[in-house]
Amino acid sequence: MDIDAVLFAAGRGERLRPLSDRIPKPAVPILDVPLGAWGLHGLLAVSERAAINVSHLPEAALAALAPYAEEGDLEVLLEPEEPFGTAGTLRALEGRLADDVAVWNGDLLAAVDVGALRELHRSSGRPATLAVRRVERGADLVIEGHRAVAFIDRRTEPEAAGVQFLGVAILSREARALIPADGAQGLGGAVIQPLAEAGELSVMIHDGYTIDVGTPHRYLQANLDVLAGRAPPPPHPPRGTVVTAGSGSAYLGPGASAERSSLGPGAIVLAGAVVEPSGHIERSVVWPGLPATGTVVDSIWCDGAIDARENQATD
């Protein structure tokens, strides 16, 4: 059976360090659910067979994500320490890919309707269709209706308005034929830019919640948003318990230990973590299996407090 979906999960997660030194980015826990589970669920909802590429801490990534796929539904591509890049991954898999392939960046937390994206792709007749969101700055494309009419390089035009690619797309064999034969390649330069400049790229606006969990700040925000119900719920309910904490809610993962008095609004204590009786956690995540002490606010506790306020993130 041909592969008709790919979850990109091989990135090193440099901006997410030091968290990604311990757990690979697609497996970082959002209320004890691996981040990549949102993308895998979105793909498998409309796909018959998916592939996942892994590189950094591959065993941990697969152990976290495998429970979210039925046996036989997931194929694994193990990439070297220096990954192939998103386009390079498709090149490596090409002999096993279907004519149209859905792709999803493993660090995206969203509920993009891949079925609707696929329908738009088929009706447009163009080689590729991207899920995008409107932005006032940091745009990748200028669009007219459902078609891209210009490509924007964010590196040189960071303030440009337009739409931003979310990391979810349908790519035909014709689009994938643009990928160079060797070298690490990303989809932006290899596929998206030439198709946009040729007027051969379709887009679907996604107006729902999205977050690219690429920094400690965004990781904390994603946890808080899922806890508060602002973000799409995980494919399976978290294994822990949501409790009242002051004027808000807190989360206690399975096997986690904390006095109720130690939990403020937005306290997220993941599986097996322990908050010492003298501690206080608020708008923070305590990582799995770790003991937390002292006052932890707007931080991630991972062998000490990591400041996760927005101005600490390199977004």
Phi, psi and omega in degrees: 000130181292149175281125179241014177204144179224127172262118179279113187222020186262357184297147181288333181073045183301318183288342181269355179297148009274002181299316183286353172289331184265318181229132180297149188309314181292350181253359181300137190277128171252103189050046178068015174247130182295139182308316183294348181296328179297313180292318180298319178296316180299321180288312185289345177297334183229006183243153181269327181209129182244158172239152175229132176261138181226153178213293180285125181047057188297323181297319180293321179297315182291320179299324181287322189265335184305322180297348182264010176227147175289152179302130179090351182272352190231126175251146186245133172247111178273118182259159180292178182303324173262100187298167184283345192084162185297315178292322179297327176296316178295322177299318181293331182266355195309320182296345181247006185268148174289172180300315176246131183234131173271136178234153182211127175289129187293349179261009179267126172253111183195175175235057179293134179278096183292329177298315178294322178298317180294321179295317178298320179301314182294321182285333183284328183075005180271162186292336183210150178224128184249145166275130184223166172229151177286139179220152176273340176209159180077028182284154174254334189217153165255135184234158168229113185064235180257021183233136174282137180241352178201147176259140178241128176271109183299334182293329182254341180229064186293341184265003185290140175268159180155230175233153182242133178292132183272347184098010176240131185204162167247124183239124179278170176299324178298317178295317183291339178294344178283346184290126179302158188287341181209169180087154177292129185224139171261161181292330185304302182283327186281323189236308189294312182299308181297323179291320178297316182293335178270358182072025185245030182235124177263156179223150173237123179286129174251117183263357183277184181298137172214145170209131174271109186275075186250353182223163176304321179299313182290329176297313177298316181299320179298317177299314181296322181290321177293318178301319184275355181081012178280334182257162176302139179293158178292162180302324174235145181302142175304150185279351183265201186233135173266128183235159175285135179220102182061235182271006183219211182236159174224164181234132175242116180286168179300131180077000178282154183225126177197140172290142179303325181292345180272353186254121173259178178304134179080011175286128180232107184249106189282174189311127174076358180283157183229128173258120180298149184306329180276356184278164175215125183244129180211130182047049184212160178243127173260122188287158188305135171074008185252147174272135179244139180231161176073193180266124182237113182228135178052045186216171171240124180270111179213091188057045184116167184276129175254119182297122182243022175292155188301321183286357175267350185268143172260090187270000000 
